Coordinates of C-alpha atoms in Angstrom, one line a residue:
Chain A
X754 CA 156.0 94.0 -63.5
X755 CA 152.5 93.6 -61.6
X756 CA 153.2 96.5 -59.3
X757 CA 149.7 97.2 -59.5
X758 CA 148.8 93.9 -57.6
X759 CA 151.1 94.9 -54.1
X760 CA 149.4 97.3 -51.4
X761 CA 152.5 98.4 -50.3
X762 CA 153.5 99.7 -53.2
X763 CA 150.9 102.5 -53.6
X764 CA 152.9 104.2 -50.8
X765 CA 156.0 105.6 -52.0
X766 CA 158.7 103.0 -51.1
X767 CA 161.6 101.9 -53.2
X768 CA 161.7 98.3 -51.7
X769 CA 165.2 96.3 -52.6
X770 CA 165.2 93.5 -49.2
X771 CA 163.9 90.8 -50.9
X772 CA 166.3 88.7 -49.8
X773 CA 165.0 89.3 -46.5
X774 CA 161.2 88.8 -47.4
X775 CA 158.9 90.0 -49.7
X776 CA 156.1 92.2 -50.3
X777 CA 152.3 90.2 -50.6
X778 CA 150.2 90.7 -53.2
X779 CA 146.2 91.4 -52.4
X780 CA 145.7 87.9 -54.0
X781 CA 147.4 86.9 -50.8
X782 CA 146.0 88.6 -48.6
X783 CA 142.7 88.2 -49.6
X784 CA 142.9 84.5 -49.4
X785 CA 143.9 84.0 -45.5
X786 CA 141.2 87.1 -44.7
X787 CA 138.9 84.7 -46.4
X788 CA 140.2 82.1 -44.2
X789 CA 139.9 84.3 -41.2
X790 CA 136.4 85.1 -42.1
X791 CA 134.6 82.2 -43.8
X792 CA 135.8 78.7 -42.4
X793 CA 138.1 79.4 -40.2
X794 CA 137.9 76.3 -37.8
X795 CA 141.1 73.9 -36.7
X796 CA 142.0 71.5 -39.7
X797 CA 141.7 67.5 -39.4
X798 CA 138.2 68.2 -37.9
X799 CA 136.1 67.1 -40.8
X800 CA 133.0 66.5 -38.3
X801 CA 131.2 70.0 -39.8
X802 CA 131.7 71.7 -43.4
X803 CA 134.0 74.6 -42.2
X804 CA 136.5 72.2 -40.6
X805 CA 135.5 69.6 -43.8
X806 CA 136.6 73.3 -45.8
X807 CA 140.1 73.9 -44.2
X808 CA 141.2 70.4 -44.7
X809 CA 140.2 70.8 -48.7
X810 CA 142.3 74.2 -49.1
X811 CA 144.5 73.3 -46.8
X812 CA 145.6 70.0 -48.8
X813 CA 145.0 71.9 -52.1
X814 CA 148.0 74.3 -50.8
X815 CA 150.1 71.4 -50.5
X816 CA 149.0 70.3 -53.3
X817 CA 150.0 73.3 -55.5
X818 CA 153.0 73.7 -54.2
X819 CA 153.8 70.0 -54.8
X820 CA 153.4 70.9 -58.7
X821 CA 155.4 74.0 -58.3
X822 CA 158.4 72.1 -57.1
X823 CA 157.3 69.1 -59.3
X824 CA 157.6 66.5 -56.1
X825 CA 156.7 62.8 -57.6
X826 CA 153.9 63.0 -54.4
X827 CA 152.0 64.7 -51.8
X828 CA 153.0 63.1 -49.0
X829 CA 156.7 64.7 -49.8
X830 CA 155.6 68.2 -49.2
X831 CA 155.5 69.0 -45.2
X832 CA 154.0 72.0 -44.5
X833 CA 157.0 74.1 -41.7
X834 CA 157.5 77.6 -40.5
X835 CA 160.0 78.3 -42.9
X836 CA 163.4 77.3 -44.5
X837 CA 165.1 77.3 -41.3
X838 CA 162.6 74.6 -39.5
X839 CA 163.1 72.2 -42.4
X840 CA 166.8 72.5 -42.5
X841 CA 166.7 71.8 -38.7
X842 CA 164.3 69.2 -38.9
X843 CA 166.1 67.3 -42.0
X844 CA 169.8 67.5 -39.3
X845 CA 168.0 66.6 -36.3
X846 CA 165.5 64.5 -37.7
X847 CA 167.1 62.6 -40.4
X848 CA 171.1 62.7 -40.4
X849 CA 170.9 62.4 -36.6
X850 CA 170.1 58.8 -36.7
X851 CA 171.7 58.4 -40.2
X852 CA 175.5 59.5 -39.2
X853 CA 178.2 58.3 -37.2
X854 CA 181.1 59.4 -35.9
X855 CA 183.9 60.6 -38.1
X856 CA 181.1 61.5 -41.3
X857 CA 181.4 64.3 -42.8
X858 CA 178.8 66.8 -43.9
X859 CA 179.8 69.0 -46.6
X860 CA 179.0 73.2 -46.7
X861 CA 180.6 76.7 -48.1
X862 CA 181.6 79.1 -45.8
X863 CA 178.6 81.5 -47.9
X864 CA 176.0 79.5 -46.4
X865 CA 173.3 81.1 -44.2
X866 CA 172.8 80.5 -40.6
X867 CA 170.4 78.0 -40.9
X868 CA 172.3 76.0 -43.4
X869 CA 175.7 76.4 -40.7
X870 CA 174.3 75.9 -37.4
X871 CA 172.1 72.8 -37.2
X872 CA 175.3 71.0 -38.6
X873 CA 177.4 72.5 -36.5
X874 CA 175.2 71.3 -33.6
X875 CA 175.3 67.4 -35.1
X876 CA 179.1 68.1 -34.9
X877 CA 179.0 68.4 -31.6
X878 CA 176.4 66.2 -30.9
X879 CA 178.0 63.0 -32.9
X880 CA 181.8 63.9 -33.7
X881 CA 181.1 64.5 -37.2
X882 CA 183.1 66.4 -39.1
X883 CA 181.8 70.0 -41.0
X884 CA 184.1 70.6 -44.3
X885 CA 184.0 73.4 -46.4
X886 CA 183.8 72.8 -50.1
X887 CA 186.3 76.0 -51.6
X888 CA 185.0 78.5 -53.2
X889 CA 186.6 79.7 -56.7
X890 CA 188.0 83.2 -56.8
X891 CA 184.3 84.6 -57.6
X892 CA 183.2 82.8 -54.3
X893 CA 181.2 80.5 -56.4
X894 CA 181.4 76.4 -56.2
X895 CA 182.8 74.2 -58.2
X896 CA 182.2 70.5 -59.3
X897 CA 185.4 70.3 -59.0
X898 CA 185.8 71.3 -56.4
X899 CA 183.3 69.2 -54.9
X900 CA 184.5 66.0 -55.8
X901 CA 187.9 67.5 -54.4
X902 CA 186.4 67.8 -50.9
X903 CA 184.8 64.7 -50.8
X904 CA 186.1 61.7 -49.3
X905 CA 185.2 58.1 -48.4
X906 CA 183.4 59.8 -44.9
X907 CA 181.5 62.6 -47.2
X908 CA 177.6 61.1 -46.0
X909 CA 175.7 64.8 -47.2
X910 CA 176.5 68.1 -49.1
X911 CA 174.3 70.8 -48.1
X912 CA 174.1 73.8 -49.9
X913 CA 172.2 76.9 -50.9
X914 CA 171.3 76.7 -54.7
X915 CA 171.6 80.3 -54.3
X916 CA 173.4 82.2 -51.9
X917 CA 172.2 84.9 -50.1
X918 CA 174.9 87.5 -50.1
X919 CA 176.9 86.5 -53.5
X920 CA 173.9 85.7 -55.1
X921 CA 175.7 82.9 -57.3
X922 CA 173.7 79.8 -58.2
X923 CA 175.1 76.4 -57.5
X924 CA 175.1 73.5 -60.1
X925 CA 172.8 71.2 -58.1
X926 CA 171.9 69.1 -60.7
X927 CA 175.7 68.0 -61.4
X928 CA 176.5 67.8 -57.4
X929 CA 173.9 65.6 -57.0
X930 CA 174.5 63.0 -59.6
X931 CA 178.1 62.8 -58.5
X932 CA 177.2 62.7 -55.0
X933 CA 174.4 59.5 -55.3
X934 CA 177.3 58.0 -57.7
X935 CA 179.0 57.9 -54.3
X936 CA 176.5 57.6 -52.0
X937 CA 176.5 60.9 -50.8
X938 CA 172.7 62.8 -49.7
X939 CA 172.4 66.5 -51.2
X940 CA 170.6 68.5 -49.3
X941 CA 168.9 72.3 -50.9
X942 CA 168.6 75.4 -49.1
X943 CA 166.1 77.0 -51.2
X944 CA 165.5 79.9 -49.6
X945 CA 166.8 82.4 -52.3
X946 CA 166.3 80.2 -55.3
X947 CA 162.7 78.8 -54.9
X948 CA 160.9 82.0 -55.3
X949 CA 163.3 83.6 -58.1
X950 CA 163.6 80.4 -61.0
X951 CA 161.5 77.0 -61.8
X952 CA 162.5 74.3 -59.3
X953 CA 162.1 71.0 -60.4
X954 CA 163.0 68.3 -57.8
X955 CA 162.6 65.4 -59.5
X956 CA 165.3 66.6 -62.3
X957 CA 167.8 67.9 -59.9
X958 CA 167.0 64.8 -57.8
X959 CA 167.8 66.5 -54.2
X960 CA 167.0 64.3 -51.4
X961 CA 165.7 67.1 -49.2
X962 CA 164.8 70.9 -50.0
X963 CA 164.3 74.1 -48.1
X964 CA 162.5 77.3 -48.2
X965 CA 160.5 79.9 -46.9
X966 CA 156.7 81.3 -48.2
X967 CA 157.9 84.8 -47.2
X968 CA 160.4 85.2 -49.6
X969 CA 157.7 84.4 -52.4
X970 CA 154.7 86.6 -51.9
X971 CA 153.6 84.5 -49.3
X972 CA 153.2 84.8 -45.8
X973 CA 155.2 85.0 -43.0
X974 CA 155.8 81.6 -40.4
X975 CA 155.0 79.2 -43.4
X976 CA 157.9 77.3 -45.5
X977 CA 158.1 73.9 -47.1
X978 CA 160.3 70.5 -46.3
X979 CA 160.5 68.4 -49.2
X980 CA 162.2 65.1 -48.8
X981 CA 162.2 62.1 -51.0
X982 CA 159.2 59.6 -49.7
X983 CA 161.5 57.1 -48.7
X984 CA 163.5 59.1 -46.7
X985 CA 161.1 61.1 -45.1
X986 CA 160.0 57.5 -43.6
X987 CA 163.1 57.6 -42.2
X988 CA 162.6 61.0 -40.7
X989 CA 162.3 61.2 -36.5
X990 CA 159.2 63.7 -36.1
X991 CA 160.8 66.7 -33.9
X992 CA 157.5 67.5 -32.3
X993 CA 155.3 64.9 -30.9
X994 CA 151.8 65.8 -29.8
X995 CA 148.4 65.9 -31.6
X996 CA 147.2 65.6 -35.1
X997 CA 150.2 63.3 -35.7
X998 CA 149.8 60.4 -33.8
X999 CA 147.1 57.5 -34.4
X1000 CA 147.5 56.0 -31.0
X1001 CA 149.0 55.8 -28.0
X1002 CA 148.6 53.9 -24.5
X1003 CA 151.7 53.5 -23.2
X1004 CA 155.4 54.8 -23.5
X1005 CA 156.4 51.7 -25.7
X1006 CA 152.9 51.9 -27.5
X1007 CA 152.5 55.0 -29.9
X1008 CA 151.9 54.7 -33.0
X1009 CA 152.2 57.4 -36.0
X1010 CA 150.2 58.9 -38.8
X1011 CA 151.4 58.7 -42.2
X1012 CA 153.0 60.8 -44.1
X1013 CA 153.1 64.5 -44.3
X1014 CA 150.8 64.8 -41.4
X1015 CA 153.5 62.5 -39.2
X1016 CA 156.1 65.4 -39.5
X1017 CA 152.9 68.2 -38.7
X1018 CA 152.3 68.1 -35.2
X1019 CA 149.9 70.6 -33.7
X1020 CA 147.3 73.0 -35.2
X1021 CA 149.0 73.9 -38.4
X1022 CA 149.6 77.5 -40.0
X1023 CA 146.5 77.2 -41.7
X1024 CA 146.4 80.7 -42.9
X1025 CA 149.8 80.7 -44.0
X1026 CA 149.7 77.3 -45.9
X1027 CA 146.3 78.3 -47.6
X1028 CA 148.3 81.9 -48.1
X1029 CA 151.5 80.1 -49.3
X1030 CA 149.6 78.1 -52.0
X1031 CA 147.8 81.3 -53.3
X1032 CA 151.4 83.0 -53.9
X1033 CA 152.4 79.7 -55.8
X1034 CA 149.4 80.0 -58.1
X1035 CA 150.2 83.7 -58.6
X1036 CA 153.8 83.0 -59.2
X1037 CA 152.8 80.2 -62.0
X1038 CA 150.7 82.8 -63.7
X1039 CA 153.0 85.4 -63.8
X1040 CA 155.9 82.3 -65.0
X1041 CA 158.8 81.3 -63.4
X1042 CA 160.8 81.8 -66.0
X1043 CA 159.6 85.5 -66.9
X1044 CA 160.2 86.3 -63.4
X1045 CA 163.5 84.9 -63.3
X1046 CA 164.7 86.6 -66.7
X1047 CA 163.3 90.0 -65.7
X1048 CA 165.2 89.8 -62.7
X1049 CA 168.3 89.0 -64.6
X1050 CA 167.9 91.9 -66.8
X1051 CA 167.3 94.4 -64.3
X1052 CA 170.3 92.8 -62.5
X1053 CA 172.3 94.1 -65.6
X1054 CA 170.7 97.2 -65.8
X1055 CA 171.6 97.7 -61.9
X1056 CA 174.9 96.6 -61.8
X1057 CA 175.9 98.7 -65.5
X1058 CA 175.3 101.7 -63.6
X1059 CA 176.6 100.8 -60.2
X1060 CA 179.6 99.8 -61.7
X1061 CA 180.8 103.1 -63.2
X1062 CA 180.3 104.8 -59.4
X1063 CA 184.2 105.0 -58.7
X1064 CA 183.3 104.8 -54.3
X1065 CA 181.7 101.8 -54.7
X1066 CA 183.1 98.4 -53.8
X1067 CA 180.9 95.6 -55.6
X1068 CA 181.7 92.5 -53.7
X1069 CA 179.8 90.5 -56.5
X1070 CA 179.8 91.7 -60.0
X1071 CA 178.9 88.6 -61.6
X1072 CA 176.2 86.8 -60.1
X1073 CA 172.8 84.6 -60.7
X1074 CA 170.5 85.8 -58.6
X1075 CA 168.8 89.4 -58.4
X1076 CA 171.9 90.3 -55.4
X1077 CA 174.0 93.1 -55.1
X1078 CA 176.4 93.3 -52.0
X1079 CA 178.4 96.6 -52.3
X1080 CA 180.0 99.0 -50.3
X1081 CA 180.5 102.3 -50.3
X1082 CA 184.2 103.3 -49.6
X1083 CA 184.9 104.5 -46.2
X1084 CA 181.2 104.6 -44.9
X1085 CA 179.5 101.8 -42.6
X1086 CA 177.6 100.2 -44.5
X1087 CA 174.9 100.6 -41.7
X1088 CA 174.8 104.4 -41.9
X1089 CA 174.5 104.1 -45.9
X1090 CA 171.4 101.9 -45.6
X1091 CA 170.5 104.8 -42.8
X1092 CA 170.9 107.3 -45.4
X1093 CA 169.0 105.6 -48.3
X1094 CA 165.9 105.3 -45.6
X1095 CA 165.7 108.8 -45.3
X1096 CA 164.6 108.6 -48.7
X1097 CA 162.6 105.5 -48.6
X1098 CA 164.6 103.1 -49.7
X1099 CA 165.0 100.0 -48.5
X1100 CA 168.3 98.1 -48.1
X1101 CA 169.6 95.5 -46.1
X1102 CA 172.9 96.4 -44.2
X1103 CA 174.8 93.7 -41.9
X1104 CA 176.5 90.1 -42.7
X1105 CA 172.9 88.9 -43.5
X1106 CA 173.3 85.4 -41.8
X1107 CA 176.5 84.8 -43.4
X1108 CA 178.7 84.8 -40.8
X1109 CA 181.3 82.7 -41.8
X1110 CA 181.6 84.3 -45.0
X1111 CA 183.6 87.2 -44.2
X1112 CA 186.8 83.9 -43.8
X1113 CA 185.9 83.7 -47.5
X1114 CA 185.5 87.4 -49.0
X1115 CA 187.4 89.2 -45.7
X1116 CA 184.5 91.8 -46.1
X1117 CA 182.4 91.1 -42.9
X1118 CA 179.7 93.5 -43.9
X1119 CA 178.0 95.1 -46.6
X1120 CA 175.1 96.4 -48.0
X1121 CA 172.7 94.3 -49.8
X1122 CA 170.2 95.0 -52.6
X1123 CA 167.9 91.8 -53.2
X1124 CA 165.6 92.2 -56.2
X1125 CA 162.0 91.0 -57.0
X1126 CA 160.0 90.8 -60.3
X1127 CA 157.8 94.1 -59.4
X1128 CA 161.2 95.9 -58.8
X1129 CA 161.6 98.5 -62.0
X1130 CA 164.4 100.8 -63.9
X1131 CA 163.1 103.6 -62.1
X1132 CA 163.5 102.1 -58.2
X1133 CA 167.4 101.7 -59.6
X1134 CA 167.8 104.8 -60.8
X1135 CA 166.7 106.4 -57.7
X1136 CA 169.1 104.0 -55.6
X1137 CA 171.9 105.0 -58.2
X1138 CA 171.3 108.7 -57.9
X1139 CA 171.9 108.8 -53.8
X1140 CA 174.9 106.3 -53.8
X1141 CA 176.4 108.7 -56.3
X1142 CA 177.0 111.2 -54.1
X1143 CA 179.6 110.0 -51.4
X1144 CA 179.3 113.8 -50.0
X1145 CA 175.8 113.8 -49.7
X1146 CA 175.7 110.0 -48.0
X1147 CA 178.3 111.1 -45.6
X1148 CA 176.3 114.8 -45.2
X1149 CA 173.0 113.3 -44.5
X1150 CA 174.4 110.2 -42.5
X1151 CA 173.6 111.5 -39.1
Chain B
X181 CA 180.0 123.9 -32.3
X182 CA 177.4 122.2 -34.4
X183 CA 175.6 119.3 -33.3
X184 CA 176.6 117.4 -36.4
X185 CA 180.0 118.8 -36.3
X186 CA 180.3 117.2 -32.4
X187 CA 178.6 113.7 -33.7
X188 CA 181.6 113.6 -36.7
X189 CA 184.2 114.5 -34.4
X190 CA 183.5 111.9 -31.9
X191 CA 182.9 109.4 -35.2
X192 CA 186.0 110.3 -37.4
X193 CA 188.7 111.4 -35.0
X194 CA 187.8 109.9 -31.7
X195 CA 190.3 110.0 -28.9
X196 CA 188.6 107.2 -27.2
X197 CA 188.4 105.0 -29.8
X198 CA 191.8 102.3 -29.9
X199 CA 192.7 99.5 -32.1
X200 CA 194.3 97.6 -28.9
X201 CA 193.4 94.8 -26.5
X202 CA 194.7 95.9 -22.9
X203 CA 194.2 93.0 -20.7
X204 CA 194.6 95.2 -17.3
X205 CA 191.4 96.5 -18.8
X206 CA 187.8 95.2 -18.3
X207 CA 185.7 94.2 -21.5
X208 CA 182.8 94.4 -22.3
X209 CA 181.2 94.0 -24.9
X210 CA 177.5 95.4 -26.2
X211 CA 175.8 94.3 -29.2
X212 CA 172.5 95.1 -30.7
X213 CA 169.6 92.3 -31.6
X214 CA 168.5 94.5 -34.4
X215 CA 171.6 95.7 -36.4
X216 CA 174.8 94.8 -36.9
X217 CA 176.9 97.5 -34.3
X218 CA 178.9 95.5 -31.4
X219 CA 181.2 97.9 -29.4
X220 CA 184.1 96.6 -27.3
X221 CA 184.2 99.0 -24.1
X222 CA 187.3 98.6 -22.3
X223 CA 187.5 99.8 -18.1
X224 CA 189.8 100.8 -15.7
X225 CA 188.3 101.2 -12.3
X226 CA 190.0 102.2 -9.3
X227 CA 188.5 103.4 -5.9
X228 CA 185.0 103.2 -6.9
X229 CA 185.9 105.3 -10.1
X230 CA 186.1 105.2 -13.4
X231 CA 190.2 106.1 -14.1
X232 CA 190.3 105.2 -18.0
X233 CA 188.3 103.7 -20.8
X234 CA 188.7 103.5 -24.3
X235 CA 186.2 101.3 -27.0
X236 CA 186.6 100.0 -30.5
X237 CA 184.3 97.9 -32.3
X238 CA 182.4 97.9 -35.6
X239 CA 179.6 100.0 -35.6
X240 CA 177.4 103.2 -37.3
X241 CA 178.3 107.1 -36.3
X242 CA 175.4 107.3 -34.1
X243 CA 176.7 104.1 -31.9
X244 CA 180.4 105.9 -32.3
X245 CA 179.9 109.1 -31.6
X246 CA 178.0 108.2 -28.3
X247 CA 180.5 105.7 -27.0
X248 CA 182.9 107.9 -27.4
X249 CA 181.0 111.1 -25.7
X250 CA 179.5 108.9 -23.4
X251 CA 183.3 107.6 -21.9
X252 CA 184.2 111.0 -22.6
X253 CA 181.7 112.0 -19.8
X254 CA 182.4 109.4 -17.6
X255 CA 185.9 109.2 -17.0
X256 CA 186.9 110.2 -13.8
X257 CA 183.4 110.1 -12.3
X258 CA 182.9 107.5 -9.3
X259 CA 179.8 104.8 -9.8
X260 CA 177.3 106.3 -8.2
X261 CA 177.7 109.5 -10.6
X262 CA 177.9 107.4 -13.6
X263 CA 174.4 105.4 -12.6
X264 CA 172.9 109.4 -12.4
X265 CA 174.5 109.9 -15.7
X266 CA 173.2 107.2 -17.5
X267 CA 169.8 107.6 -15.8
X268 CA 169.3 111.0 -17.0
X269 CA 170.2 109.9 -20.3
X270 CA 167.7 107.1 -20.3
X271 CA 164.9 109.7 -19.4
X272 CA 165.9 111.3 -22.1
X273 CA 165.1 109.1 -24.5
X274 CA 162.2 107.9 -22.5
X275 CA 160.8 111.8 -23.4
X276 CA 160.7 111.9 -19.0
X277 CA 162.0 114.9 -17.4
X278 CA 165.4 115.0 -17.2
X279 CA 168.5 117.6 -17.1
X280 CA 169.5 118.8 -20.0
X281 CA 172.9 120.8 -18.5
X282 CA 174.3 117.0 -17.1
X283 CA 174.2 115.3 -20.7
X284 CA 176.9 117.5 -21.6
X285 CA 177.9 116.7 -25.6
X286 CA 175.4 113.8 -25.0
X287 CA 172.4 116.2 -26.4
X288 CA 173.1 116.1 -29.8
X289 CA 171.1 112.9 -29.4
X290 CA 168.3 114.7 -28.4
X291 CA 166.7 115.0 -31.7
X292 CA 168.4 111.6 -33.2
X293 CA 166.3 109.5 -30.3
X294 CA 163.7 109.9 -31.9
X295 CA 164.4 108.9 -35.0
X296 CA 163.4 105.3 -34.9
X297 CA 165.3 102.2 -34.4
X298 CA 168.4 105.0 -34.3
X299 CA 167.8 105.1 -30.4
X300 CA 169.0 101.5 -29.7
X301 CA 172.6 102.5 -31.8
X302 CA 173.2 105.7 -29.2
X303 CA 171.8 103.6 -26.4
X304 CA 174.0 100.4 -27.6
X305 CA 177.2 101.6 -25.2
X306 CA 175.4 102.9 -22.3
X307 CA 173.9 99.2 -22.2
X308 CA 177.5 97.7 -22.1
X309 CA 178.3 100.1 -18.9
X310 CA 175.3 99.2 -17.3
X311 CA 176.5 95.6 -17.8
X312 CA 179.5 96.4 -16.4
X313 CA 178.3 98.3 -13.8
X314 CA 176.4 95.1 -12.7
X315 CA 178.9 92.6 -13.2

């Protein structure tokens, strides 16, 4: 759908990395060139009507993105540079002074890099302990299992609500009523979820959420922290400088802003947060739920064909999201994604962040086809056509 | 032979290429920031040259085949030779000057250089032996 509205789609390009990022719509773009060439002065500078112009988009992005998300308020929406700055800044800035020695923070071993490593690091930093909920045979988490893992220590679970190689969706409504029953924080790695179905904070009730304006038509460099107000209080700004701070004389005298502007120091990605809130609007108007049962279908469509290719190994044939990690039998899965860009299509080849997953699936890479509401029938049949002919990969390989 | 027929054999059915750990055996090991190929390069130096060396590893053909014709080519050569080696092979993909007769099997990458972000996977192992080589 709305192929017509994506520049880079006029060249010939079978694009299928959307897991990675995705294409931007003219909408998009046209909004931060406006910025660029219209009012583009440094924001919190309402001395002249430019400056007075990039505070009133600039609040209107957050603004719109706080009704895409449905957060109760404003101030819960901190503009980032992606999913990976918010999920650092909710460890380092939040759990850091919340947890003591011998907590435990609850993951999967199918969680990206930026959902593993800023834990790991409070493990080191604090003797905390990082558990892994298990995954089910289909790699996909349980309830169950959750409440399994969890123990007296258990102070946060921390997952993706969708995962970027499997592609299953988490039940994050469920884990998080269990988890405040027992005091327990749930943190949401977005990333692959916000841009693909409705997200509705306030019904799944996650304490903090993640993700990234690239992977949603919107530019790159710009994501979103939400946090629950109260918390977010609680939250030790990672950068310190201006725009932030109200006052200052002395070491023991400096006093903050309030929130989100508190957790913003610095100029701001104007540009991107005007950009980011333009992709929202587009996404509402196209629907969230249109885009996420298109995607579905064409998953089916995908994977009904993939299926029936007898040198393929499908990693995930059930899934949630629009992902496909496959292999083909006895090829790198490097030199398949190598092959498929001789004909201009683009896959994702590699452990995609995941690196700990391969302890879980024992496949440590693949090849990854991430889908995207203006993907069509056609870009699949073109991808099923050259992966049908293992001769032909192999041939054309080198 | 065929320049494809050279880059499958050194792929498929390299002699180089050895599923074991010897710890009399330097390691090194070269990895790329923009893919996913990481070579283990193991080496056996003696007198100022290069006695043995063998590699395994996860990685594309094109990262393969040129660890394996690039250890091919250096085995037996002392360090001074192997620095000339490498450096002709690095003007080479550099589009400098450079000799085609001393690359040996290592032309068939001639052509693959220049085929976008291809030239870091048949540069990937010459990297690890320059590491090596200034350890």
């Amino acid at each position: 759908m709305n192929r017509e509205d994506f520049p880079m789609l006029k060249e010939d390009l079978i694009y299928l990395d959307n897991g990675a990022t995705t294409l931007k719509p003219q909408c998009v773009i046209d909004k931060m060139t406006e910025y660029y060439e219209k009012y583009s002065a440094n924001a919190h500078r309402g001395d002249y009507d430019i400056s007075f112009k990039v505070d009133q988009e600039y609040e209107k992005a957050r603004e719109l993105v706080r009704k895409f998300i449905n957060a109760k308020y404003k101030e819960e929406v901190v503009f980032t540079s992606g999913a990976t700055e918010s999920l650092n800044m909710i460890a380092s800035g939040f759990f850091k002074k919340y947890l003591e020695p011998g907590d435990e923070i609850l993951i999967t071993q199918s969680e990206h890099a930026s959902n593993v490593l800023p834990w790991f690091r409070l493990a080191n930093e604090l003797q905390v302990v990082v558990k892994y909920i298990p995954l089910d045979d289909h790699h996909y988490v349980t309830l169950d299992n959750v409440k399994k893992t969890v123990t007296p220590n258990t102070k946060v679970i921390a997952l993706a609500s969708i995962t970027n190689v499997i592609g299953d969706e988490r039940p994050i409504k469920e884990i998080c009523e269990f988890a405040h029953q027992n005091n327990i924080f749930v943190v949401m790695d977005g990333a692959q979820s916000v841009p693909h179905r409705k997200t509705d904070v306030q019904d799944l009730d996650v304490d903090f959420l993640a993700f990234s304006g690239h992977k949603m038509c919107g530019p790159t460099g710009i994501g979103i922290l939400y946090g629950k107000k109260e918390l977010l209080e609680e939250m030790e700004p990672q950068n310190l400088g201006g725009g932030m701070n109200e006052s200052f004389d002395n070491p023991r005298e400096i006093y903050l802003k309030d929130l989100p502007t508190r957790l913003e120091a610095g100029t701001p990605n104007i540009a991107g947060a005007i950009g980011l809130g333009r992709a929202v609007s587009y996404l509402e108007t196209i629907g969230m739920d249109k885009i996420e049962a298109y995607e579905k279908k064409l998953r089916k469509y995908a994977m009904d064909k993939l299926i029936s290719i007898p040198h393929l190994d499908i990693i995930n044939i059930e899934a949630d999201g629009g992902i496909i990690a496959f292999n083909v039998n006895d090829v790198f899965s490097q030199d398949v994604a190598y092959y498929l860009n001789k004909y201009k299509v683009c896959v994702r080849a590699g452990n995609h962040c995941a690196k700990i997953l391969n302890q879980e699936t024992g496949v440590s890479n693949t090849l990854r086809v991430s889908l995207y509401f203006y993907n069509t029938e056609s870009d699949i049949d073109s991808l099923v056509e050259l992966l049908s002919n293992k001769e032909k990969i192999v041939e054309e390989m080198l | 032979m065929e320049n494809r027929e050279i880059l499958l054999n050194h792929y498929i059915s390299s002699p180089y290429k050895k599923e074991i750990y010897d710890q009399t055996y330097t390691k090194i090991e070269t990895k790329s920031d923009s893919c996913i190929d990481h070579l283990h390069i193991f080496l056996k130096k003696e007198n100022n040259k290069l006695v043995d060396a063998y590699f395994n590893g996860e990685a594309c053909s094109i990262a393969t085949s040129s660890c394996s014709i690039l250890l091919k080519n250096c085995i037996n050569k002392n360090m001074e030779e192997i620095k000339e080696y490498i450096e002709n092979f690095e003007r080479m993909i550099n589009d400098e000057p450079y000799d085609e007769e001393k690359l040996q099997e290592a032309i068939v990458f001639k052509d693959i250089v220049k085929q976008g972000n291809r030239v870091s996977c048949a540069y990937l192992p010459y990297k690890g032996l320059k590491k090596w080589m200034n350890e």
